[in-house]
Short mmCIF file of C-alpha atoms in Angstrom, two decimals:
data_model
loop_
_atom_site.label_atom_id
_atom_site.label_comp_id
_atom_site.label_asym_id
_atom_site.label_seq_id
_atom_site.Cartn_x
_atom_site.Cartn_y
_atom_site.Cartn_z
CA MET P 167 -31.78 27.41 41.05
CA LYS P 168 -33.16 24.16 42.82
CA LYS P 169 -33.23 22.81 38.67
CA LEU P 170 -29.50 23.89 38.35
CA ALA P 171 -28.75 21.86 41.55
CA LEU P 172 -30.35 19.08 40.95
CA ALA P 173 -28.63 18.89 37.58
CA ALA P 174 -24.94 19.54 39.45
CA LEU P 175 -25.80 16.49 41.71
CA LEU P 176 -27.24 14.42 39.23
CA SER P 177 -23.88 14.81 36.72
CA ALA P 178 -21.93 14.28 39.51
CA ALA P 179 -23.78 11.32 40.90
CA THR P 180 -23.03 9.61 37.39
CA THR P 181 -19.06 9.94 37.40
CA LEU P 182 -18.40 8.67 40.59
CA PRO P 183 -16.46 5.48 40.27
CA ALA P 184 -18.95 2.36 41.24
CA MET P 185 -18.97 1.59 45.13
CA ALA P 186 -18.89 -1.79 46.14
CA ALA P 187 -20.29 -3.79 43.46
CA ASP P 188 -20.94 -7.05 42.60
CA TYR P 189 -20.10 -7.95 38.87
CA ILE P 190 -20.51 -11.16 36.81
CA VAL P 191 -18.05 -11.84 34.14
CA ASP P 192 -19.03 -11.12 30.52
CA THR P 193 -18.81 -14.07 28.73
CA GLN P 194 -22.01 -13.79 26.87
CA GLY P 195 -21.03 -10.98 25.21
CA ALA P 196 -17.32 -11.80 24.17
CA HIS P 197 -15.84 -9.51 26.40
CA ALA P 198 -14.03 -11.55 28.53
CA SER P 199 -11.32 -14.18 27.49
CA ILE P 200 -8.80 -16.74 29.22
CA ASN P 201 -5.47 -17.26 26.68
CA PHE P 202 -2.81 -19.01 27.14
CA LYS P 203 1.23 -19.97 25.81
CA VAL P 204 3.57 -22.60 26.07
CA SER P 205 6.40 -23.77 24.49
CA HIS P 206 6.05 -26.23 21.50
CA LEU P 207 9.42 -28.28 21.91
CA GLY P 208 11.71 -25.08 22.44
CA TYR P 209 11.24 -24.45 18.77
CA SER P 210 7.81 -21.98 18.87
CA TYR P 211 4.37 -21.23 21.01
CA VAL P 212 1.23 -23.07 20.75
CA ILE P 213 -1.54 -20.03 21.65
CA GLY P 214 -4.80 -21.38 23.07
CA ARG P 215 -7.64 -20.26 24.95
CA PHE P 216 -10.51 -21.74 27.02
CA ASN P 217 -13.68 -20.94 25.17
CA LYS P 218 -16.22 -21.66 28.06
CA PHE P 219 -15.85 -19.93 31.26
CA SER P 220 -17.66 -18.08 33.99
CA GLY P 221 -17.23 -16.00 37.33
CA ASN P 222 -18.02 -12.70 39.45
CA PHE P 223 -16.36 -10.46 41.27
CA SER P 224 -16.70 -7.81 43.84
CA TYR P 225 -14.92 -4.54 43.18
CA ASP P 226 -14.94 -0.84 44.83
CA ALA P 227 -12.20 1.47 43.48
CA ASN P 228 -12.10 3.04 46.99
CA LYS P 229 -11.65 -0.31 48.80
CA VAL P 230 -9.47 -2.92 46.74
CA ALA P 231 -8.35 -4.97 49.55
CA ASP P 232 -11.97 -5.99 49.41
CA SER P 233 -12.59 -7.15 46.30
CA LYS P 234 -12.94 -11.15 45.87
CA ILE P 235 -13.12 -12.76 42.52
CA MET P 236 -13.97 -16.37 41.37
CA ILE P 237 -13.11 -18.02 37.98
CA ASN P 238 -14.66 -21.75 36.79
CA ILE P 239 -12.88 -22.81 33.74
CA ASP P 240 -14.53 -25.40 31.63
CA THR P 241 -11.08 -27.04 30.11
CA THR P 242 -13.06 -29.27 27.79
CA SER P 243 -13.30 -26.15 25.81
CA VAL P 244 -9.60 -25.61 25.27
CA ASP P 245 -8.84 -24.69 22.19
CA SER P 246 -5.64 -24.03 20.12
CA ASN P 247 -6.96 -23.90 16.33
CA HIS P 248 -6.06 -27.51 15.95
CA ALA P 249 -8.05 -30.27 16.40
CA GLU P 250 -6.08 -33.29 16.70
CA ARG P 251 -3.69 -31.00 19.29
CA ASP P 252 -6.70 -30.09 21.24
CA LYS P 253 -7.48 -34.08 21.62
CA HIS P 254 -3.99 -34.75 22.69
CA ILE P 255 -4.11 -31.45 25.10
CA ARG P 256 -7.26 -32.83 26.54
CA ASN P 257 -5.76 -36.40 27.44
CA ASP P 258 -4.59 -37.49 30.31
CA ASP P 259 -1.06 -35.70 29.35
CA PHE P 260 -2.15 -32.98 30.01
CA LEU P 261 -5.69 -31.85 31.16
CA ASP P 262 -7.04 -34.87 31.66
CA VAL P 263 -10.71 -33.30 30.93
CA ASN P 264 -11.97 -37.08 31.78
CA LYS P 265 -11.23 -36.63 35.49
CA PHE P 266 -10.69 -33.02 35.76
CA GLY P 267 -13.11 -31.13 33.49
CA SER P 268 -13.00 -28.26 35.57
CA ALA P 269 -10.46 -25.85 36.79
CA LYS P 270 -11.12 -23.09 39.18
CA PHE P 271 -9.50 -19.77 40.29
CA VAL P 272 -10.42 -18.29 43.77
CA SER P 273 -8.66 -15.08 45.42
CA SER P 274 -7.56 -14.58 48.89
CA LYS P 275 -6.01 -10.71 48.52
CA VAL P 276 -6.16 -8.30 46.30
CA GLU P 277 -3.47 -5.45 46.68
CA ASP P 278 -3.42 -1.98 45.10
CA LEU P 279 -0.15 -0.67 43.80
CA GLY P 280 -1.36 2.69 42.07
CA ASN P 281 -2.27 3.61 39.33
CA ASP P 282 -4.57 1.31 38.61
CA LYS P 283 -2.24 -1.81 38.81
CA LEU P 284 -3.12 -5.01 41.27
CA LYS P 285 -1.63 -7.71 42.28
CA VAL P 286 -4.40 -10.54 42.45
CA THR P 287 -3.09 -13.74 45.16
CA GLY P 288 -5.69 -16.70 44.76
CA THR P 289 -5.62 -20.45 44.79
CA LEU P 290 -5.77 -22.05 41.31
CA THR P 291 -7.44 -25.45 40.98
CA LEU P 292 -6.26 -27.61 37.81
CA GLN P 293 -5.67 -31.05 37.90
CA GLY P 294 -7.13 -31.60 41.50
CA MET P 295 -4.43 -29.90 43.05
CA ASP P 296 -4.66 -26.37 44.79
CA LYS P 297 -1.80 -23.93 44.11
CA GLU P 298 -1.25 -20.29 45.50
CA ILE P 299 -0.81 -18.41 42.56
CA VAL P 300 -0.36 -14.58 41.64
CA ILE P 301 -1.86 -12.58 38.86
CA ASP P 302 -0.36 -8.83 38.13
CA ALA P 303 -3.48 -7.13 36.76
CA VAL P 304 -4.50 -3.56 35.67
CA LYS P 305 -7.60 -1.96 35.58
CA ILE P 306 -8.27 -0.91 32.13
CA GLY P 307 -11.49 1.34 32.84
CA GLU P 308 -15.28 1.56 34.38
CA GLY P 309 -18.25 3.38 33.52
CA LYS P 310 -22.23 3.45 32.25
CA ASP P 311 -22.73 1.38 29.21
CA PRO P 312 -24.54 2.45 26.03
CA TRP P 313 -27.72 -0.02 27.67
CA GLY P 314 -28.05 1.23 31.20
CA GLY P 315 -25.60 -0.93 32.99
CA TYR P 316 -22.37 -0.56 34.30
CA ARG P 317 -19.07 -2.45 33.40
CA VAL P 318 -15.38 -2.44 34.77
CA GLY P 319 -13.04 -4.24 32.75
CA PHE P 320 -9.67 -5.70 33.53
CA GLU P 321 -6.26 -7.46 32.23
CA GLY P 322 -3.76 -9.84 34.04
CA SER P 323 -1.23 -12.46 33.76
CA THR P 324 0.35 -15.06 35.64
CA LYS P 325 2.62 -17.80 34.73
CA ILE P 326 2.54 -21.23 36.23
CA ALA P 327 4.64 -23.88 36.19
CA MET P 328 3.70 -27.38 34.58
CA LYS P 329 5.41 -29.45 36.86
CA ASP P 330 3.44 -27.92 39.83
CA PHE P 331 0.31 -29.26 38.38
CA GLY P 332 1.68 -32.86 37.84
CA TYR P 333 2.01 -33.01 34.33
CA LYS P 334 2.92 -36.24 32.53
CA MET P 335 4.96 -33.90 30.09
CA ASP P 336 6.74 -31.00 31.32
CA PHE P 337 7.13 -27.89 28.54
CA GLY P 338 8.18 -25.14 31.41
CA ASP P 339 5.65 -22.59 31.86
CA ILE P 340 2.47 -21.45 31.54
CA THR P 341 1.97 -18.26 30.76
CA PHE P 342 -2.00 -17.13 31.33
CA ASP P 343 -3.50 -13.55 29.45
CA LEU P 344 -6.50 -12.91 31.16
CA HIS P 345 -9.15 -10.07 30.08
CA ILE P 346 -12.33 -9.39 32.32
CA GLU P 347 -14.97 -7.52 31.98
CA GLY P 348 -17.79 -7.61 34.58
CA LYS P 349 -21.06 -6.17 34.14
CA ARG P 350 -22.43 -4.77 37.64
CA GLN P 351 -25.67 -6.92 39.14
#
């Protein structure tokens, strides 16, 4: 009987959601991406991503408001699948990577909207300017991984106006699609 009770207790413990925990964004396993879309002269879109970024977050499904997120982006790693265009994006018309080799997002507020939907407010530092942005996010899932760790995944999207960050060339809004999987530390 004691063995049955212990087995039931252990089984229940492994199905509980993660309590307040710190996670590191899994960029090594290619389980995270920061993608963007911007108008190309009004004719189509340039689609791209940042190949190098890092970050961490704290998350508790029972206390979502206590969550914190921090992401650092290496802007020199911009990749639109076209080498000449990438050079142009890196120059001072756009990212000006020689002056601003990184961008950063730090959350200030995370709201639980129900049904795993979140509203993440924070400061985006880009081109040396700090602007508040809102990311609409959804928790995809969480649980044990095959290697004995624990993971949680989210996706989100936001738009920023190029003019708000002082771009010399303004093609309107940039849409960011974010896919983040974290490994519990």
